[in-house]
Coordinates of N, CA and C in Angstrom, one line a residue:
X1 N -25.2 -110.8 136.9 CA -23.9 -110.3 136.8 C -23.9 -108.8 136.8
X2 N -23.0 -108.0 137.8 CA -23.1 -106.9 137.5 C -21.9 -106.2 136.3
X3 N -22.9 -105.5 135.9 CA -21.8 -105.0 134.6 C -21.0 -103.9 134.8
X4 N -19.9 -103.6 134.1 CA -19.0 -103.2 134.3 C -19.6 -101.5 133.6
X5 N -20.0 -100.8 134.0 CA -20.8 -99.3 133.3 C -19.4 -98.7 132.9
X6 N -19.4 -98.0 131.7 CA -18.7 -97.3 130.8 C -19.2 -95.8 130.6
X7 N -18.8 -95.0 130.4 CA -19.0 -93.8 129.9 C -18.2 -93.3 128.6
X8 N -19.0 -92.7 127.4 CA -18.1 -92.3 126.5 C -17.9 -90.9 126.1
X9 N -17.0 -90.0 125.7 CA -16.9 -89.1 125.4 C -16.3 -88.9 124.2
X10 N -17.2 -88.4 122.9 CA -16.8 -88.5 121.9 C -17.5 -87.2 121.3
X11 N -16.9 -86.4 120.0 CA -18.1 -85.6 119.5 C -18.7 -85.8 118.1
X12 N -18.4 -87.0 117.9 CA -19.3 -87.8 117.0 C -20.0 -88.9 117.2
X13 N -21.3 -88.2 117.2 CA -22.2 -89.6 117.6 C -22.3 -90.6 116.6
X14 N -21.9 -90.9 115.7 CA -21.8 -92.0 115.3 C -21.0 -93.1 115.6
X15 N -19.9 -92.4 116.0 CA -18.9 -93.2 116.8 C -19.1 -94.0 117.9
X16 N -19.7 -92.8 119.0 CA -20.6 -93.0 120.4 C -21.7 -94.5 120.0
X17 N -22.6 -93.4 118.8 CA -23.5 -94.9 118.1 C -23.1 -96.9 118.2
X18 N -21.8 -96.4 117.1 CA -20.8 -97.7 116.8 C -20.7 -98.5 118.0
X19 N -19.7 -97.8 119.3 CA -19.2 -98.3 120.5 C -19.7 -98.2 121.4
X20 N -21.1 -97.7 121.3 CA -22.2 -98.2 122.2 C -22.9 -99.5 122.1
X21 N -22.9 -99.5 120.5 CA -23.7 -101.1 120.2 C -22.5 -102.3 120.3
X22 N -21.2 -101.8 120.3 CA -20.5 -102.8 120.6 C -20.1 -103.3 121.7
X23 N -20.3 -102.2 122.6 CA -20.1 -102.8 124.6 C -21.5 -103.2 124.9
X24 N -22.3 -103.2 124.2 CA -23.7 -103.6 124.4 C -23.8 -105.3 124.0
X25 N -23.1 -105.4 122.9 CA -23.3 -106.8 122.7 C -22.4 -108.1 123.8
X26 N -21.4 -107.2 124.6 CA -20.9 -107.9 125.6 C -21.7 -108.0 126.9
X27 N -21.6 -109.0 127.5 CA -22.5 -109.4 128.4 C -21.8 -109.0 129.8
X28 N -21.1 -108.6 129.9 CA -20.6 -108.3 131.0 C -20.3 -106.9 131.1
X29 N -20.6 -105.9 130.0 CA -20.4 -103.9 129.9 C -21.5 -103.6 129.7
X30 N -21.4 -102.8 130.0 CA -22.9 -101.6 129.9 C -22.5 -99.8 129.5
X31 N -23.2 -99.5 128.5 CA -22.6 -98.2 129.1 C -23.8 -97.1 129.3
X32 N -23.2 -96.3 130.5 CA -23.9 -95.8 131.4 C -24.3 -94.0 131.0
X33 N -23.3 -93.7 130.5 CA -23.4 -92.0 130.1 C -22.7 -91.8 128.7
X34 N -22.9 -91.1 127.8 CA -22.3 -90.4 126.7 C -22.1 -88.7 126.5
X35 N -21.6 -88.6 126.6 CA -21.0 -86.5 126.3 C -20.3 -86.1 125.0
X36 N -20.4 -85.4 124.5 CA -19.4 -84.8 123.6 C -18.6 -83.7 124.0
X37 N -18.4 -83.4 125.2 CA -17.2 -82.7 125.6 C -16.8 -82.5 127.1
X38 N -15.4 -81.5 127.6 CA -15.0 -82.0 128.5 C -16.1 -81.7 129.4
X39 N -16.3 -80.3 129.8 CA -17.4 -80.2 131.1 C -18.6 -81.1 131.3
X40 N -18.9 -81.4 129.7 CA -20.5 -82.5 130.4 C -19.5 -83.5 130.9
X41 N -18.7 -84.1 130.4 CA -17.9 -85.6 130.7 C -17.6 -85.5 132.2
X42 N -16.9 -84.5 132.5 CA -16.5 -84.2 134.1 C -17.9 -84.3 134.8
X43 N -18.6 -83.4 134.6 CA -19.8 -83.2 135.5 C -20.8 -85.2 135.3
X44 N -20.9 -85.6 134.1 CA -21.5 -86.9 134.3 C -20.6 -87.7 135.3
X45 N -19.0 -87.8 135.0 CA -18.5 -88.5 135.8 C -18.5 -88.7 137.0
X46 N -19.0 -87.6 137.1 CA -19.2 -86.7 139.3 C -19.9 -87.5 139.5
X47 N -21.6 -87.6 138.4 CA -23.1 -88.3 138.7 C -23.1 -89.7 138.4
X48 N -22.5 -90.3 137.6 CA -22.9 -91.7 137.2 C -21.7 -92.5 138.2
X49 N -20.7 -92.2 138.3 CA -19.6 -92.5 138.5 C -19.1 -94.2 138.1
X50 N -18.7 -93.8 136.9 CA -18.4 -94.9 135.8 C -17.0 -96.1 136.3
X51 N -16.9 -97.2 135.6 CA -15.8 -98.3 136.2 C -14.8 -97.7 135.1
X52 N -15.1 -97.1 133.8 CA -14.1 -96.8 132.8 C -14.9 -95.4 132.1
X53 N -13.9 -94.4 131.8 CA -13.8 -93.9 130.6 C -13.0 -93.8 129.3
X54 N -14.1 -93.8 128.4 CA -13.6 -93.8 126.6 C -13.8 -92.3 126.6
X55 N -12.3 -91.7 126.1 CA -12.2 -90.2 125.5 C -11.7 -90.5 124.2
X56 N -11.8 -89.5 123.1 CA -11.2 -88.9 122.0 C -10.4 -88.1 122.5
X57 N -9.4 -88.0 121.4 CA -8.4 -86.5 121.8 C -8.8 -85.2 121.6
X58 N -9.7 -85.4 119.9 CA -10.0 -84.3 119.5 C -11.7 -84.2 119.9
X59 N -12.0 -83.0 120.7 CA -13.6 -83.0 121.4 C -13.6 -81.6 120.9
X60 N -15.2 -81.5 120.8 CA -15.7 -80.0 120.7 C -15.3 -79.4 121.4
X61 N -14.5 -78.1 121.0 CA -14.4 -76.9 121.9 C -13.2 -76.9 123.0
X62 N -12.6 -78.5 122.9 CA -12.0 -78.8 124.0 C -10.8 -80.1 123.7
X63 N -9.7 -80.1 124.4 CA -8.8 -81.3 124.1 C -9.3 -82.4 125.1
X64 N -8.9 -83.3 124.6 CA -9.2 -84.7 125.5 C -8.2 -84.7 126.3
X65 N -6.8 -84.3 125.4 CA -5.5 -84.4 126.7 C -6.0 -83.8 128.0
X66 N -6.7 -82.7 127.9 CA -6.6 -81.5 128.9 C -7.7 -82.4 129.8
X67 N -8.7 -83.1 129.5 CA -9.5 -83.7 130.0 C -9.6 -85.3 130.9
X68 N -8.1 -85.5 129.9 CA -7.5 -87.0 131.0 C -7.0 -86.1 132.1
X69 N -6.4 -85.3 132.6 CA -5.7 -84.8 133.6 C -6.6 -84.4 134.4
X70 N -7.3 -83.8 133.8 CA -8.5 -82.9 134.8 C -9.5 -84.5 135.9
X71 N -9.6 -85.3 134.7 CA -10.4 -86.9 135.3 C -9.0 -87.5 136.4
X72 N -7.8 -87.2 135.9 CA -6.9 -87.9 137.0 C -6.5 -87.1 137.8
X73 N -7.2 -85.5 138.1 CA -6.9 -84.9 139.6 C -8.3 -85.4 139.7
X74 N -9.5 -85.6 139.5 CA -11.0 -85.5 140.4 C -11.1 -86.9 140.7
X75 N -10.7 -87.8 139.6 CA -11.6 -89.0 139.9 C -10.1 -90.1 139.4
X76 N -9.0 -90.1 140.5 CA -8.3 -90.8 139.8 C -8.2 -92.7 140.0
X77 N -9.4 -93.1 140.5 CA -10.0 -94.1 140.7 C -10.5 -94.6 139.3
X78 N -10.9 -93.7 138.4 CA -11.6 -93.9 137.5 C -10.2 -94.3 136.4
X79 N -10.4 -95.1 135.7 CA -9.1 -95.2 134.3 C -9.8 -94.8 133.3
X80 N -9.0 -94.5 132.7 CA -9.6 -93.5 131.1 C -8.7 -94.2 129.7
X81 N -9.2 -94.5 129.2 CA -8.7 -95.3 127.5 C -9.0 -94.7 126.5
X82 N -8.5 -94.2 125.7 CA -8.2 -93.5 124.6 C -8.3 -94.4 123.1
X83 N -9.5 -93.5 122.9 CA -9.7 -94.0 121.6 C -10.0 -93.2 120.5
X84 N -9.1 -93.0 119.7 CA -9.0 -92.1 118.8 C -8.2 -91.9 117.3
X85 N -8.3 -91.3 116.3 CA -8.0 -91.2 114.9 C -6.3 -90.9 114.8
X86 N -6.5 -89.7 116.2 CA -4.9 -89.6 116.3 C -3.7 -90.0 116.1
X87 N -2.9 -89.4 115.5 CA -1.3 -90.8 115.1 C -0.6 -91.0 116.5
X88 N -0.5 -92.2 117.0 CA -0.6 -92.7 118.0 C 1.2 -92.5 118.2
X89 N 2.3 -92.3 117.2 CA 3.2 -91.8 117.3 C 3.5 -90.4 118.1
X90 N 2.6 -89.8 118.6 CA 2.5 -89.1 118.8 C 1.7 -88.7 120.4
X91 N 0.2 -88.9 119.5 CA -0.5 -88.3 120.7 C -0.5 -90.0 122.1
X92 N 0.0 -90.7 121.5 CA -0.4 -92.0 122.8 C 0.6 -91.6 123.9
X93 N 2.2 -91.1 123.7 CA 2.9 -90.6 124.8 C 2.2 -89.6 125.6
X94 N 1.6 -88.8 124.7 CA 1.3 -87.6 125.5 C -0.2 -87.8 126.5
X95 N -0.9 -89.0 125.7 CA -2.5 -89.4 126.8 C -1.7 -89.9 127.8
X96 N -0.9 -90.7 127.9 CA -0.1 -91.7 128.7 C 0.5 -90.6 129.8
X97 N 1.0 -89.9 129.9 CA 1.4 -88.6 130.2 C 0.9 -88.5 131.0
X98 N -0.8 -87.9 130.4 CA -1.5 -86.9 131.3 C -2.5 -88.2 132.5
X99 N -2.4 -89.4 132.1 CA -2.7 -90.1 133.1 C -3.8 -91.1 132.5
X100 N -3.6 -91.7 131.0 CA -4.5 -92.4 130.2 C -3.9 -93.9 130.9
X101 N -4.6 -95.1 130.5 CA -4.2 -96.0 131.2 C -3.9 -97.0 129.8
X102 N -4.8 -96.4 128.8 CA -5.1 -97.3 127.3 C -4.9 -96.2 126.2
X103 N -4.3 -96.8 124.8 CA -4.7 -96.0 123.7 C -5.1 -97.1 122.9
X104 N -6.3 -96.8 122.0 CA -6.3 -97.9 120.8 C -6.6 -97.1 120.1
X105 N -6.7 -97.1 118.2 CA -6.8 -96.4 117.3 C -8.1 -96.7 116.6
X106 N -8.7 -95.6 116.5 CA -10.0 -96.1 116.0 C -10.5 -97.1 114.6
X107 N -8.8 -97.1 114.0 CA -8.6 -98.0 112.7 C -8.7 -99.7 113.2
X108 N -8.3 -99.8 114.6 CA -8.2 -101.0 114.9 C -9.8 -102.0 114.9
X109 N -9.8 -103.0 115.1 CA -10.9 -104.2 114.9 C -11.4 -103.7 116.3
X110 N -12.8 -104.4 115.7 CA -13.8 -104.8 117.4 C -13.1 -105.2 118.3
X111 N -12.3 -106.0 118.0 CA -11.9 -106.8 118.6 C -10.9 -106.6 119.9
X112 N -10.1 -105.7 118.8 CA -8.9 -105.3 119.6 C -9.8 -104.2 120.5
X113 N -10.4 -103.3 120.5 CA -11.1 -102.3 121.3 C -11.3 -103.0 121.9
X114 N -12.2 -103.7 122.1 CA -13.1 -104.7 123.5 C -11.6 -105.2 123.8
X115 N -10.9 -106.2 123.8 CA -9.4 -106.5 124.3 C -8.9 -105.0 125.0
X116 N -8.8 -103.8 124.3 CA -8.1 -102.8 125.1 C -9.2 -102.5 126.6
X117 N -10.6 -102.2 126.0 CA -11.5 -102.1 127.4 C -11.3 -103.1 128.4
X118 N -11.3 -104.6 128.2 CA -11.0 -105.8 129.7 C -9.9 -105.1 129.8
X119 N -9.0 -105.1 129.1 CA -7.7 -104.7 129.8 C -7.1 -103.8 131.0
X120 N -8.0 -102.4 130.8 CA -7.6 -101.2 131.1 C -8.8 -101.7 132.4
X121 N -10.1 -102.3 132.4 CA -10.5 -102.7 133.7 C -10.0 -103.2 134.2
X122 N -9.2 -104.3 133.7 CA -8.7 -105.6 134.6 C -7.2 -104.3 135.6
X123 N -7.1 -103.3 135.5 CA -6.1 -102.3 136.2 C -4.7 -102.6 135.4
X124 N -4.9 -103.0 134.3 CA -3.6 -103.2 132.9 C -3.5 -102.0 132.3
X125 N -2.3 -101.6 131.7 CA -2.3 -100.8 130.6 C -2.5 -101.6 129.2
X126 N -3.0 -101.0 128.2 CA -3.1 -101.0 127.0 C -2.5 -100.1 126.3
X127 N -1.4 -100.6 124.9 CA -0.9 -100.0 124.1 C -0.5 -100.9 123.0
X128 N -1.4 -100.2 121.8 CA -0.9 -101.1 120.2 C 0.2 -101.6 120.1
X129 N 0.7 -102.7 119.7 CA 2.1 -103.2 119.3 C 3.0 -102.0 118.5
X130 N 2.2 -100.9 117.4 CA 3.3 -99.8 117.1 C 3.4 -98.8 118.1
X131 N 2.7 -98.4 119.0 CA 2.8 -97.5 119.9 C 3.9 -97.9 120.9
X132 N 3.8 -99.2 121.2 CA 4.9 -99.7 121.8 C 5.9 -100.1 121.5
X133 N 6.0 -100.0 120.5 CA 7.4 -99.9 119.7 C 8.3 -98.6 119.2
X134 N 7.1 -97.7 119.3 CA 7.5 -96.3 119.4 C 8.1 -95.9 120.5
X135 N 7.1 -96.0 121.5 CA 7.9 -95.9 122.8 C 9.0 -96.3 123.4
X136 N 9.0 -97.4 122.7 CA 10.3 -98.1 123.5 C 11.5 -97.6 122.8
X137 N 11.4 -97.4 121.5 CA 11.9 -96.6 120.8 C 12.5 -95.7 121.4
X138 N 11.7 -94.5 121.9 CA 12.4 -93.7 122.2 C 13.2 -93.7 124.1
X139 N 12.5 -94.7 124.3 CA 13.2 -95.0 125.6 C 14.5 -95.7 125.5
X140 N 15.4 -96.3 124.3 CA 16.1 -96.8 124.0 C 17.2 -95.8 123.6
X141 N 16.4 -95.2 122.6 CA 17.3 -94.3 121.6 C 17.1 -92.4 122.4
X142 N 16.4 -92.4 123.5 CA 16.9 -90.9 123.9 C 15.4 -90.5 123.0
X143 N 15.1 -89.2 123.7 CA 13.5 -88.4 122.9 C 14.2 -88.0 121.3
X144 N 13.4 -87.8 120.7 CA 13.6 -87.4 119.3 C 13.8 -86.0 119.4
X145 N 15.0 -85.4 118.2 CA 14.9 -83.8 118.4 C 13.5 -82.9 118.5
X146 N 12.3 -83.1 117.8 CA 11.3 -82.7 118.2 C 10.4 -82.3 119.4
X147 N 11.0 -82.9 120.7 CA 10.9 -82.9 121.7 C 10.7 -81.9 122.3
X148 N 11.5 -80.6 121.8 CA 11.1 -79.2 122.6 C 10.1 -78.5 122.3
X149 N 9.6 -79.2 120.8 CA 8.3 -78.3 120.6 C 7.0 -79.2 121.0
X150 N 7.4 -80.6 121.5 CA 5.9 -81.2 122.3 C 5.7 -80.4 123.8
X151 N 7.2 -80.3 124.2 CA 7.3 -79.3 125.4 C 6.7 -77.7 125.2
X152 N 7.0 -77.3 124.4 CA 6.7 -75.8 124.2 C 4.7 -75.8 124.0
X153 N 4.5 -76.7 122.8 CA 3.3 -76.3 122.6 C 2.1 -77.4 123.5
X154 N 1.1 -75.9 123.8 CA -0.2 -77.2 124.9 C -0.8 -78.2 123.6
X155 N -1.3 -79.0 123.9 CA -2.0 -80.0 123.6 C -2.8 -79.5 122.8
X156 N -3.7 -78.5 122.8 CA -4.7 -78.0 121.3 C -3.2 -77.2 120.7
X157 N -2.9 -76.6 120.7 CA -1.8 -75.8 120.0 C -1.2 -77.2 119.1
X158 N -0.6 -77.7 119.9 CA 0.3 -79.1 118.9 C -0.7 -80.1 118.0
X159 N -1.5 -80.2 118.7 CA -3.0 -80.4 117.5 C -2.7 -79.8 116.0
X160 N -2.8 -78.6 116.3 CA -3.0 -77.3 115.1 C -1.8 -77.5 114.4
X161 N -0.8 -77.3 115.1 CA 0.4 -77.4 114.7 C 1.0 -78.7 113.7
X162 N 0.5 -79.9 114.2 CA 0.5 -81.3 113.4 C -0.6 -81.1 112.5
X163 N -1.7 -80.9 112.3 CA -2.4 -80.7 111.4 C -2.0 -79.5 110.0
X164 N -1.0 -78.7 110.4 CA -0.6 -77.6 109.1 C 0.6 -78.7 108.7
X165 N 1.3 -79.4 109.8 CA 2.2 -80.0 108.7 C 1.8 -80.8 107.9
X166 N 0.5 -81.7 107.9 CA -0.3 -82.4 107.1 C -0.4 -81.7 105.9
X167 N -0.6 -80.6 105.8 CA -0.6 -79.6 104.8 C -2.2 -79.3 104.5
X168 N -3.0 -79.1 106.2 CA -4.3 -79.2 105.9 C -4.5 -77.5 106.6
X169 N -5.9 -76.7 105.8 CA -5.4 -75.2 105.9 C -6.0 -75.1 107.2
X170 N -6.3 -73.5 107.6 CA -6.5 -73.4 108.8 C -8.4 -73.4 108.7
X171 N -8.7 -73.5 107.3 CA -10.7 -72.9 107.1 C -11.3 -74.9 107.7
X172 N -10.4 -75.9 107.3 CA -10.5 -77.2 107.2 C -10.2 -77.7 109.1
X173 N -9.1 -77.1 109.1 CA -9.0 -77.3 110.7 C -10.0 -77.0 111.6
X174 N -10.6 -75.0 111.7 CA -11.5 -75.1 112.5 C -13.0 -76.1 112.1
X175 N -13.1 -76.3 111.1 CA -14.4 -77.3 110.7 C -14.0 -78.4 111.5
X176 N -12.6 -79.2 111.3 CA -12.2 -80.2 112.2 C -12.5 -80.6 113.6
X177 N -12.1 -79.2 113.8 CA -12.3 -79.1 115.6 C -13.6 -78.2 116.0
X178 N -14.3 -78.0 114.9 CA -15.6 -77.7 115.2 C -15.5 -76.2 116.4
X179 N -14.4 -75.1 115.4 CA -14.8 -74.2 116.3 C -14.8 -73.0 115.5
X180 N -13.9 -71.6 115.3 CA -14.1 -70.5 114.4 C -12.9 -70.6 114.2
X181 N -12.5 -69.7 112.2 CA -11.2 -69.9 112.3 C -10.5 -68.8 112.9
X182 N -11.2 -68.1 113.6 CA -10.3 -66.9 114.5 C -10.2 -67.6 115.6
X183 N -10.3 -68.3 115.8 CA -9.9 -69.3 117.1 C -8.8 -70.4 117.1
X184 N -9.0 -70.9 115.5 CA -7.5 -71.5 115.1 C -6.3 -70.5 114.7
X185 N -6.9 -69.7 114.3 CA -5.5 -68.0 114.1 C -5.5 -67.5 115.1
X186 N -6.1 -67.6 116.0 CA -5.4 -67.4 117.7 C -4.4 -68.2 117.8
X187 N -4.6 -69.7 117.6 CA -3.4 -70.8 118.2 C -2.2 -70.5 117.3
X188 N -2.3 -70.0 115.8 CA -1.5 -70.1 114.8 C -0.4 -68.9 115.8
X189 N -1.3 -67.7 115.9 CA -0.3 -66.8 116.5 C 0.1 -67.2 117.6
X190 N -0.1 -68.2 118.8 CA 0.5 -68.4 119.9 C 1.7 -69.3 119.6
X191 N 1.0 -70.3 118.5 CA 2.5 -71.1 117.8 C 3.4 -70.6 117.7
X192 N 3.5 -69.4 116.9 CA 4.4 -68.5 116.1 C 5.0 -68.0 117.3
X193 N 4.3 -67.7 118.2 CA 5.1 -66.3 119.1 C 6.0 -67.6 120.0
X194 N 5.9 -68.7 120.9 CA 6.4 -69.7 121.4 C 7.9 -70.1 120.6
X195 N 7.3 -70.5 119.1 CA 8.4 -70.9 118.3 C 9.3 -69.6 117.6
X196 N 9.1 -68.9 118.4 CA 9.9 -67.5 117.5 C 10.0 -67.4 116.1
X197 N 8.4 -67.6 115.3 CA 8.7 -67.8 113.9 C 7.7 -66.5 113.8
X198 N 8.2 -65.8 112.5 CA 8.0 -64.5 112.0 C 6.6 -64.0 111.5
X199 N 6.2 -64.9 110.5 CA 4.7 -64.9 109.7 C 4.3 -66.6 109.6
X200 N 3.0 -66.1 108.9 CA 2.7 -67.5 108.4 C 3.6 -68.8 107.3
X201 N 4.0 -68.6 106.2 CA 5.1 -69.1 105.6 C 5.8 -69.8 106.9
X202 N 6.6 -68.9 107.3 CA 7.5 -70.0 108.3 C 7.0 -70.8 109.3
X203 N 5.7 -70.3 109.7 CA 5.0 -71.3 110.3 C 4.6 -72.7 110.0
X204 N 4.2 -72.5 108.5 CA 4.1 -73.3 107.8 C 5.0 -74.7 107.2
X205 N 6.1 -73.9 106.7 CA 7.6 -74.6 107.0 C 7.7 -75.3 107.6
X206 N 8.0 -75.0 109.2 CA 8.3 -75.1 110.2 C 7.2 -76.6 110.8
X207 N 6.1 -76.4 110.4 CA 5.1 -77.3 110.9 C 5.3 -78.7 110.0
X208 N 5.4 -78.2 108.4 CA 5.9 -79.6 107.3 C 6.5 -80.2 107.7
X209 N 8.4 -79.4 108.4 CA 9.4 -80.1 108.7 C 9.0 -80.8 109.9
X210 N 9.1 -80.5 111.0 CA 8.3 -81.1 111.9 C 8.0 -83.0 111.7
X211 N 6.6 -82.4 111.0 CA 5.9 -83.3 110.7 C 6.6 -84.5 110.0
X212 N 7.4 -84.1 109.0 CA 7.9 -85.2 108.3 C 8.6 -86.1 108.9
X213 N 10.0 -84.9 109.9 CA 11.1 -85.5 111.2 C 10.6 -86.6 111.7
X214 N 9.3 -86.2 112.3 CA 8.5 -87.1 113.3 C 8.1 -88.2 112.6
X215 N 7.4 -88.2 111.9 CA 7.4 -89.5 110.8 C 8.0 -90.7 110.5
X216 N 9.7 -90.0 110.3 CA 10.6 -90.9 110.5 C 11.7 -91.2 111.1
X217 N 11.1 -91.0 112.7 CA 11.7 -91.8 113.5 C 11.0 -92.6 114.4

């Protein structure tokens, strides 16, 4: 049987570890390459040239969003499924967007993963029963007012930005995304200047509300 080769990009290898040993135990996947960020991922994808890729949103140094798009101008033969911690309220429109085929949540069972992987090979989309309900949601009921600031802010920015409304600081974030915090107070000030907010306080504000709005709709 030839197997269906996978590649994953993740930047925790334990994760890679986990959902290596689990497309391993299927008799019909293999997986072929592992990365923990976008350029190796792109550049393997060039070399191995995989039947699927597994991305995270959040990668070292780099967004996964930025990196489905970049895989759906080079290699848009290739489908990419999303698997990640992410609130799927959220970030699953926007993989979907950039040209993801699958979202599943890393909370979900073996099961459902492997179900989302046949799927997104079989040339199906994959999306959780809440994600789909969100969406349809908003395809029923019109975008939610928050809408101009998924428009305004890029994909690591809105990262940052969901994460302060969590009420998580900025020393916790760069640890998060594994980079310096003069690098997350770069985005803080691009936030601010986009959203025409003054200092930090209102940034801050501004990110809670947000966050909460979004929540409950």
């Amino acid at each position: 049987m030839n197997k269906k080769r996978i590649a994953l990009v993740d930047d925790h290898p334990l994760v890679r570890e986990w959902l290596s040993n689990l497309i391993h135990q299927q008799s019909d996947l293999t997986v072929c390459n592992e990365t923990e960020n976008a350029p190796a991922a792109l550049s393997a994808v060039e070399t191995v040239k995989p039947d699927l890729v597994i991305v995270d949103i959040n990668l070292k140094n780099s967004s996964g969003v930025e990196l489905i798009k970049n895989l759906k101008e080079s290699h848009p033969e290739v489908p990419v499924l999303v698997l990640s911690m992410h609130d799927e309220s959220l970030y699953a429109e926007r993989a979907f967007r950039a040209g993801a085929r699958g979202y599943v949540n890393k909370r979900e069972t073996a099961q459902k993963v492997v179900e989302a992987i046949r799927r997104v090979l079989a040339g199906k989309l994959y999306v959780s029963e809440q994600a789909a309900e969100i969406l349809a949601r908003k395809t029923v009921r019109g975008q939610p007012a928050n809408r101009s600031i998924t428009e305004l802010l890029s994909d690591r920015e809105l990262e940052v930005f969901d994460k302060l409304g969590q009420g998580i600081g900025t020393k916790q974030i760069a640890v998060d995304f594994r980079v310096s915090i003069k690098t997350i107070q770069e985005y803080c000030a691009r936030i601010k200047d986009k959203l025409g907010l003054n200092n930090a306080t209102e940034l801050l504000r501004e990110a809670v509300r947000w966050h909460d709005a979004k929540n409950l709709n």
